[in-house]
Short mmCIF file of C-alpha atoms and ligand atoms in Angstrom, two decimals:
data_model
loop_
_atom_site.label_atom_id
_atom_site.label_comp_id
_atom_site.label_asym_id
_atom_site.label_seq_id
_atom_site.Cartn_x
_atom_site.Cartn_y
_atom_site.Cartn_z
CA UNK A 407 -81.29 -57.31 233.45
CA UNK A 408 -82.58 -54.36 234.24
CA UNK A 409 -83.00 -54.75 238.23
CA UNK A 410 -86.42 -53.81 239.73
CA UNK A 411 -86.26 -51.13 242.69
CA UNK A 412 -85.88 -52.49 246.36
CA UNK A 413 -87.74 -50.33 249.35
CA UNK A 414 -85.57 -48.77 251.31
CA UNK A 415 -82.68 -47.66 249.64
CA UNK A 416 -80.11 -44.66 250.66
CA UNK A 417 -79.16 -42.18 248.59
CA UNK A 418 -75.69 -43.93 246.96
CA UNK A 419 -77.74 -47.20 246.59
CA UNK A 420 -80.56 -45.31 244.51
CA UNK A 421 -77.97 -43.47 242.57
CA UNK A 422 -76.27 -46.77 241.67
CA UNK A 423 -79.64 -47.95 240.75
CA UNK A 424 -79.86 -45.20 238.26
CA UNK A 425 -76.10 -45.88 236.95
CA UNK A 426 -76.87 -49.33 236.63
CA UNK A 427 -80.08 -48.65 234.30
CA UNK A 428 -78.24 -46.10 232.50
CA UNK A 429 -75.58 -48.82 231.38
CA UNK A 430 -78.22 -51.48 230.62
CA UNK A 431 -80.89 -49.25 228.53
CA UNK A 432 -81.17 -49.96 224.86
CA UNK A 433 -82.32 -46.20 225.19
CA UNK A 434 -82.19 -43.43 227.51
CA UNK A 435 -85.12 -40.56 226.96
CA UNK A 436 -84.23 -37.76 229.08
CA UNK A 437 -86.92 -34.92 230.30
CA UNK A 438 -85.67 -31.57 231.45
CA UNK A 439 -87.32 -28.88 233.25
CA UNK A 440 -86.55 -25.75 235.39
CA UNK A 441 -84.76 -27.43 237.72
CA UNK A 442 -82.58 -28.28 235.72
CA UNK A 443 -81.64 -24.37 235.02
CA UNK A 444 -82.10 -22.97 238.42
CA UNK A 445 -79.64 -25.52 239.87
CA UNK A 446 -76.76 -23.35 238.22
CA UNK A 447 -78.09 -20.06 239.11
CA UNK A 448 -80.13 -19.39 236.00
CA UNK A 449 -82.93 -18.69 238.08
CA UNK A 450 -86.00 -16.79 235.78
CA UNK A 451 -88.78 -16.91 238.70
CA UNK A 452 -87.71 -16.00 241.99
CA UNK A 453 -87.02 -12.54 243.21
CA UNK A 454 -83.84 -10.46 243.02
CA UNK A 455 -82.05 -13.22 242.54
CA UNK A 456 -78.10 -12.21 241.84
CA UNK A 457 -78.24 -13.95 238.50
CA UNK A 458 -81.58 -11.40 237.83
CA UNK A 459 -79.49 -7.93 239.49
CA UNK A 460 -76.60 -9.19 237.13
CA UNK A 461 -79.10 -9.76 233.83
CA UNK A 462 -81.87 -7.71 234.06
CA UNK A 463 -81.21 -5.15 236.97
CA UNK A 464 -81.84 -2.44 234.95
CA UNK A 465 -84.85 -3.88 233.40
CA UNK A 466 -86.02 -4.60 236.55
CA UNK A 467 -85.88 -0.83 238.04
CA UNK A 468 -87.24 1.46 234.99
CA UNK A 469 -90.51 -1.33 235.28
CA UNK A 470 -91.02 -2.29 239.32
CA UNK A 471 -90.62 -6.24 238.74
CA UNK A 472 -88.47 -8.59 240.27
CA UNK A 473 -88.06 -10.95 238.48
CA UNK A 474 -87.36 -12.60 234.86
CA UNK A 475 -90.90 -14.03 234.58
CA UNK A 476 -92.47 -11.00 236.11
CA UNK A 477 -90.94 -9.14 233.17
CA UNK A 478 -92.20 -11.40 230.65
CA UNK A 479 -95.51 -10.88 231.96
CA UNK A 480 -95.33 -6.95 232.89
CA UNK A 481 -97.91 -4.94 231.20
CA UNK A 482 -95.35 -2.84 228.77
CA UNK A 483 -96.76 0.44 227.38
CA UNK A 484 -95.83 -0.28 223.47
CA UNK A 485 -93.49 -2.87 220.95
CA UNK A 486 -90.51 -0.65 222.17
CA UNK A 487 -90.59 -1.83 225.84
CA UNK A 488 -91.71 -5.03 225.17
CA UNK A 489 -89.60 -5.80 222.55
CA UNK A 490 -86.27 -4.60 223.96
CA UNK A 491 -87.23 -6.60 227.34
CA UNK A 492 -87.61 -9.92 225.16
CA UNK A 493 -84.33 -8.98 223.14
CA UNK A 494 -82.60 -8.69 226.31
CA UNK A 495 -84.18 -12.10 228.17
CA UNK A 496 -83.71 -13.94 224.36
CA UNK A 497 -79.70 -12.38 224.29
CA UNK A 498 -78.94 -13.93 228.13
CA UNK A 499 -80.25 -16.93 227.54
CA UNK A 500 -78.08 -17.63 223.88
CA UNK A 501 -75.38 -16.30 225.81
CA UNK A 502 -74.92 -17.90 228.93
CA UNK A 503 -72.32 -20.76 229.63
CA UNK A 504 -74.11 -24.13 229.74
CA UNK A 505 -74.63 -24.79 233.20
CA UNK A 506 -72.68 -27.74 235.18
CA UNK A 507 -76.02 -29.81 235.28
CA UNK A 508 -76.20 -29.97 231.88
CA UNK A 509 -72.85 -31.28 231.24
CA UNK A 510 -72.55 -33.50 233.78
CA UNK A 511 -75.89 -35.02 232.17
CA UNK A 512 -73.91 -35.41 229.40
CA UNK A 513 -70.88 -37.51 230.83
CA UNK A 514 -73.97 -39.98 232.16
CA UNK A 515 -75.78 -40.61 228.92
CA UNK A 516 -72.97 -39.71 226.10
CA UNK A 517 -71.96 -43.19 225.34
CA UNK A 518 -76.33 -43.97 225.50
CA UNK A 519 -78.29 -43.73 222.39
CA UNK A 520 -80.18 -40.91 223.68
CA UNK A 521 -83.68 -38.03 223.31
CA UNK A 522 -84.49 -35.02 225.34
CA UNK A 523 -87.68 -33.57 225.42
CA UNK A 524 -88.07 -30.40 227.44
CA UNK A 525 -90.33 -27.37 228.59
CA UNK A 526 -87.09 -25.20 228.56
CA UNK A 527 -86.95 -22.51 226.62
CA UNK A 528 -83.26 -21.15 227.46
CA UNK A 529 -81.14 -23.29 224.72
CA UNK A 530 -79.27 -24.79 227.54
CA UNK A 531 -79.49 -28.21 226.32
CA UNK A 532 -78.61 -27.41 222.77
CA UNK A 533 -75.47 -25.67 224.37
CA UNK A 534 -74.05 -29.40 225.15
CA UNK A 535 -76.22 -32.30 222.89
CA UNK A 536 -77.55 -32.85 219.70
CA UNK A 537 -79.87 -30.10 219.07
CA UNK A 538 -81.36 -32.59 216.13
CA UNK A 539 -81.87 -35.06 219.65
CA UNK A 540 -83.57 -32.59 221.15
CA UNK A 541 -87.45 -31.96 221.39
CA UNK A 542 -88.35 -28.32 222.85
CA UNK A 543 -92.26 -28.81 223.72
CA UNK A 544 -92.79 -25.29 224.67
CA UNK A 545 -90.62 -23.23 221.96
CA UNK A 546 -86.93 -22.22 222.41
CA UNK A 547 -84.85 -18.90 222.50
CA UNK A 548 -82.82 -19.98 218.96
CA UNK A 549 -86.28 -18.77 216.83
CA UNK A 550 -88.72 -16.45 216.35
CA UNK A 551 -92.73 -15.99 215.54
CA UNK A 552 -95.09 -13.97 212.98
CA UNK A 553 -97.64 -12.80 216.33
CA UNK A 554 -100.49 -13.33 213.40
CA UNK A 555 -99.00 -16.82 212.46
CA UNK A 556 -99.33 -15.93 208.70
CA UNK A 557 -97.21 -18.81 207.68
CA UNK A 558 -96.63 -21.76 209.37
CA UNK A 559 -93.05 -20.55 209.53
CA UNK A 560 -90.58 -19.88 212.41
CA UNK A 561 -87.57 -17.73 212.05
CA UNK A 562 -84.29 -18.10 213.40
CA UNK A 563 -83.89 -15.49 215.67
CA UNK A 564 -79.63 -14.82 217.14
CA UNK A 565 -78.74 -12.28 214.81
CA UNK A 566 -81.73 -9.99 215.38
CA UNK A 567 -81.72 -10.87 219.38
CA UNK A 568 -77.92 -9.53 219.74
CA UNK A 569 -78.32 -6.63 217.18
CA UNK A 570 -81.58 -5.63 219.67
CA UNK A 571 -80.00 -5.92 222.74
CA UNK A 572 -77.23 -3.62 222.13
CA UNK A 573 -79.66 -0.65 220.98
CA UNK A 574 -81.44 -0.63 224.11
CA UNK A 575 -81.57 2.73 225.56
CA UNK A 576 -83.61 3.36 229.10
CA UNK A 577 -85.35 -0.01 228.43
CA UNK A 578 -86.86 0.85 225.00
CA UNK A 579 -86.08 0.02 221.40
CA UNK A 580 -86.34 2.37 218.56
CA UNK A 581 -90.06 1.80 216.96
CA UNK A 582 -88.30 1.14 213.61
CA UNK A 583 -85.31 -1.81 215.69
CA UNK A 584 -88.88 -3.36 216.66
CA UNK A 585 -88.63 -6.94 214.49
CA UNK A 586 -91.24 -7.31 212.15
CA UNK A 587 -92.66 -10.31 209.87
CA UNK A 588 -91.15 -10.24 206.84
CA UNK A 589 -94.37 -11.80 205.00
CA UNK A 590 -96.96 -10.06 206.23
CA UNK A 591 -95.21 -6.83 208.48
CA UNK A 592 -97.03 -7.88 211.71
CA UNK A 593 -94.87 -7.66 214.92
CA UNK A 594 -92.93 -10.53 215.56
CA UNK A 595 -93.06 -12.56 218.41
CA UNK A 596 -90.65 -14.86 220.60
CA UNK A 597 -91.18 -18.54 220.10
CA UNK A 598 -92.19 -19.49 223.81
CA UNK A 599 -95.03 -21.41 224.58
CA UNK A 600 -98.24 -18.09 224.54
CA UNK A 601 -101.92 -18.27 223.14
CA UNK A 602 -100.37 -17.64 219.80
CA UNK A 603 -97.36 -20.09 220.21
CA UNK A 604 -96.97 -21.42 216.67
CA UNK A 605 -97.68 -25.32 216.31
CA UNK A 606 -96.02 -24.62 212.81
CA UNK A 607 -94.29 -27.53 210.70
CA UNK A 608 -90.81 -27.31 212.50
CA UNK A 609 -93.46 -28.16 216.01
CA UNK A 610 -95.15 -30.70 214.21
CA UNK A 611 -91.95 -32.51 212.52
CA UNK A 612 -89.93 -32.03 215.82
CA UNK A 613 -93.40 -34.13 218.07
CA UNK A 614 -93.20 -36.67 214.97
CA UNK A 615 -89.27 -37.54 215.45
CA UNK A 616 -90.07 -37.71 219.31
CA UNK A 617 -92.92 -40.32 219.13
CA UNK A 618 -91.11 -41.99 216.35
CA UNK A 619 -88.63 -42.29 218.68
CA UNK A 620 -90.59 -43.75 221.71
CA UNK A 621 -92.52 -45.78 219.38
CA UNK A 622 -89.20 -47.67 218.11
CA UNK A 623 -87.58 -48.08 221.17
CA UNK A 624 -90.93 -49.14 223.41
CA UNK A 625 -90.36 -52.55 223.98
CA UNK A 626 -86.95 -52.11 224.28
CA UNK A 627 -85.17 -51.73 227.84
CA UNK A 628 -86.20 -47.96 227.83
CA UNK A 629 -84.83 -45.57 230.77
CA UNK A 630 -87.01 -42.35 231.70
CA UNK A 631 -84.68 -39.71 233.44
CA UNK A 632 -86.81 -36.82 234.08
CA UNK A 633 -85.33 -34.01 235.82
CA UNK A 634 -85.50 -30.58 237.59
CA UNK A 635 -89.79 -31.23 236.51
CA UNK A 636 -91.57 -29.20 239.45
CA UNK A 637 -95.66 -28.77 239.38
CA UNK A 638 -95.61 -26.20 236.98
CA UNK A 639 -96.43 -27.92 233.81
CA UNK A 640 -96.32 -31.58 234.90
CA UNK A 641 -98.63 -32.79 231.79
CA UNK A 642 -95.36 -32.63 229.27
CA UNK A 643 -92.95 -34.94 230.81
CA UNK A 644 -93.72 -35.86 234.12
CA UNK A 645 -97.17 -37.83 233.72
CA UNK A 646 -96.20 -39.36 230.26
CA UNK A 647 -93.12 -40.57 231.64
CA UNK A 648 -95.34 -41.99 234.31
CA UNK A 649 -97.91 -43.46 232.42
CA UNK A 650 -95.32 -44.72 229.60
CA UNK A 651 -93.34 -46.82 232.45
CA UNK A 652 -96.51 -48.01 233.60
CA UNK A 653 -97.44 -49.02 230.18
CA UNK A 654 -93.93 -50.25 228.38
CA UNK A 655 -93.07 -53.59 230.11
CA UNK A 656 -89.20 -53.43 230.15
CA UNK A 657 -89.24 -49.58 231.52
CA UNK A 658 -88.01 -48.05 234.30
CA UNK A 659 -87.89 -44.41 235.47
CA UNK A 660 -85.83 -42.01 237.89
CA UNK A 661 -86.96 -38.69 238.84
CA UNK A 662 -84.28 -36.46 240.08
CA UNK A 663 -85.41 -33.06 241.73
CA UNK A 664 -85.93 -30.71 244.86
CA UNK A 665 -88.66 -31.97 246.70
CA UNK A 666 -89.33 -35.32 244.45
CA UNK A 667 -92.47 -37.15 246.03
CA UNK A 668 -92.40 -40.59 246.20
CA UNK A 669 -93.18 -42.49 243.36
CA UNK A 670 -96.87 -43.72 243.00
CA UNK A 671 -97.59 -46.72 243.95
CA UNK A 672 -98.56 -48.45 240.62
CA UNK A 673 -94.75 -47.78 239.12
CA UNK A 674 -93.16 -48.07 242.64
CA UNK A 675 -90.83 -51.17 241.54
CA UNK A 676 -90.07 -49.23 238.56
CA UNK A 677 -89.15 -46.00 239.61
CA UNK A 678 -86.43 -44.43 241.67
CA UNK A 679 -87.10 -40.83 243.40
CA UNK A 680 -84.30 -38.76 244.37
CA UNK A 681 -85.28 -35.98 246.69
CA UNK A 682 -82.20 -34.29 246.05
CA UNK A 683 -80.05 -31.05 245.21
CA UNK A 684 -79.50 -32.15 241.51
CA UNK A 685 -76.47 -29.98 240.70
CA UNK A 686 -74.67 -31.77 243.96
CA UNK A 687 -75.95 -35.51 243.09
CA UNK A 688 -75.45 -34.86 239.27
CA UNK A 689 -71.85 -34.40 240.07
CA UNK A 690 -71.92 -37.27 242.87
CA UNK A 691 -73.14 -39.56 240.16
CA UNK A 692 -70.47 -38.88 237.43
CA UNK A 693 -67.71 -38.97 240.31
CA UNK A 694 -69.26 -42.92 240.76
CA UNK A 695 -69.73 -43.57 237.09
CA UNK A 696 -66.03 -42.44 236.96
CA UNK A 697 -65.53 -45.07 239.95
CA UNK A 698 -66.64 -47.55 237.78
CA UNK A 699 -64.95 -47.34 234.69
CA UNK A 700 -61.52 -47.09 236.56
CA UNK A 701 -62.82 -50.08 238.73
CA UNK A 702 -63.38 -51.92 235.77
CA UNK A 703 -60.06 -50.99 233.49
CA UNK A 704 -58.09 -52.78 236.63
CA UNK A 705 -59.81 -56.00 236.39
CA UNK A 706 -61.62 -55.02 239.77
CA UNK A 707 -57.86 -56.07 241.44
CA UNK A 708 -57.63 -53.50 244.50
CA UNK A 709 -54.27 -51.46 243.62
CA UNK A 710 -53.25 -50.73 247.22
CA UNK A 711 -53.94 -54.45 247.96
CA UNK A 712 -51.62 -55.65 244.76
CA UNK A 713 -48.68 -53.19 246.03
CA UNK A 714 -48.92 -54.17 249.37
CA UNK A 715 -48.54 -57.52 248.53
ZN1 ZN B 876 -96.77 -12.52 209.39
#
């Protein structure tokens, strides 16, 4: 049964809430934001961060920004700036270790017939699940763009991204190292959500295998775990998660992030809200999950009890 939620609940009983619905879902769609990235240190938007000195320090002083996201968005002077920033950014991310969050996601849901769909663009998730489980909304690191969209095609984009990053000299490329389309010689373009993102047939097949997803498992007893989702770009997971566990009868939802509001009130029974570190209660959770399973193997018998006796 999967339990509805009771009002007033601590932390540990909200978090056995979630535990609970994890074991009891036919299916488990998970939705992954920011948070989930910044929790480990992999933090792209606030300022001199020691995970931006250690990246993109250099980057940082030949342009005046701060940040990762201010030098996405920096007015470059030509391809060669731009295009060695993006090589750099688009090298870090493939690069980095997966972050704790991530695989401590994965000891909660492995066993789970499982989706992700996320706004993430930094390959994180792919790093630890199923990258054929996994639905990237707003484009990912792994692939690359025609910035005329000639074809409907997107291009894988490691090899070039690596080769890129170690030409950089004084934060430029060479105009010839500058990656170019190789249909129609346009320069190419990172595939991250931008007024030319390409909605090409990988996008289109990728949304299909998502809805076909939700659409089989809908009446099922479906579990929403949306996390790290701030108020940047709610409209992708957060208020279709909503509105689906409003909708989908045998639902229910959990929301794990810094500063999580309280649910609304028309999914309140259904919905648990942790306003919570999540690399610190992602951990907690596994450490009770891990409670349970040994709890379990000795027939729930209390060992100190039994050898006292
Ligand atoms: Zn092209």
């Amino acid at each position: 049964m999967f339990n509805l939620v009771k009002k007033g609940m601590t932390k540990e009983e909200k978090m056995q809430q979630v535990l609970d619905w994890i074991e009891e879902a036919d299916a488990v769609v998970i939705g992954g934001a920011s948070g989930m990235s910044t929790a480990n240190g992999f933090d792209y938007y606030n300022q001199h961060t020691p995970f931006f000195e250690e990246h993109f320090g250099d980057f940082g002083k030949i342009y005046g920004e701060g940040s990762a996201w201010n030098l996405l968005y920096h007015h470059y002077r030509n391809d060669e700036e731009r295009w060695a920033y993006m090589a750099r950014s688009g090298a870090v991310m493939l690069d980095l270790p997966v972050g704790k969050t991530y695989t401590d996601l994965y000891e909660l849901v492995k066993h789970k017939d499982h989706y992700i769909i996320t706004t993430n663009q930094d390959a994180q998730f792919s790093k630890v699940f199923d990258i054929n489980k996994i639905f990237t909304i707003q484009g990912d690191a792994h692939w690359m763009q025609c910035s005329e969209r000639c074809s409907p095609e997107i291009y894988p984009s490691e090899e070039t991204l690596h080769r890129l990053n170690a030409s950089i000299v004084d934060g430029k490329l060479k105009t010839e190292d500058v990656p170019r389309c190789p249909k129609c010689g346009a320069v190419m373009e990172p595939w991250v959500k931008s007024f030319i993102f390409q909605y090409g047939d990988y996008w289109n097949k990728e949304a299909d295998k998502y809805k076909a997803y939700l659409e089989k498992h809908k009446n099922e007893k479906i579990l929403f775990l949306g996390l790290g989702i701030g108020r940047m770009t709610p409209e992708f997971i957060k208020h279709p998660f909503i509105n689906m566990t409003y909708g989908f009868e045998n639902a229910r939802c959990a929301f794990l992030n810094m500063g999580e509001p309280e649910p609304m009130k028309e999914v309140a029974d259904k919905t648990i809200a942790l306003n919570v570190d999540i690399l610190e209660t992602l951990d907690q959770m596994v450490n009770l999950q891990k409670e349970r399973a040994s709890s379990m193997k000795n027939g729930n018998v209390d060992r100190k009890a039994v050898v006292n006796a």
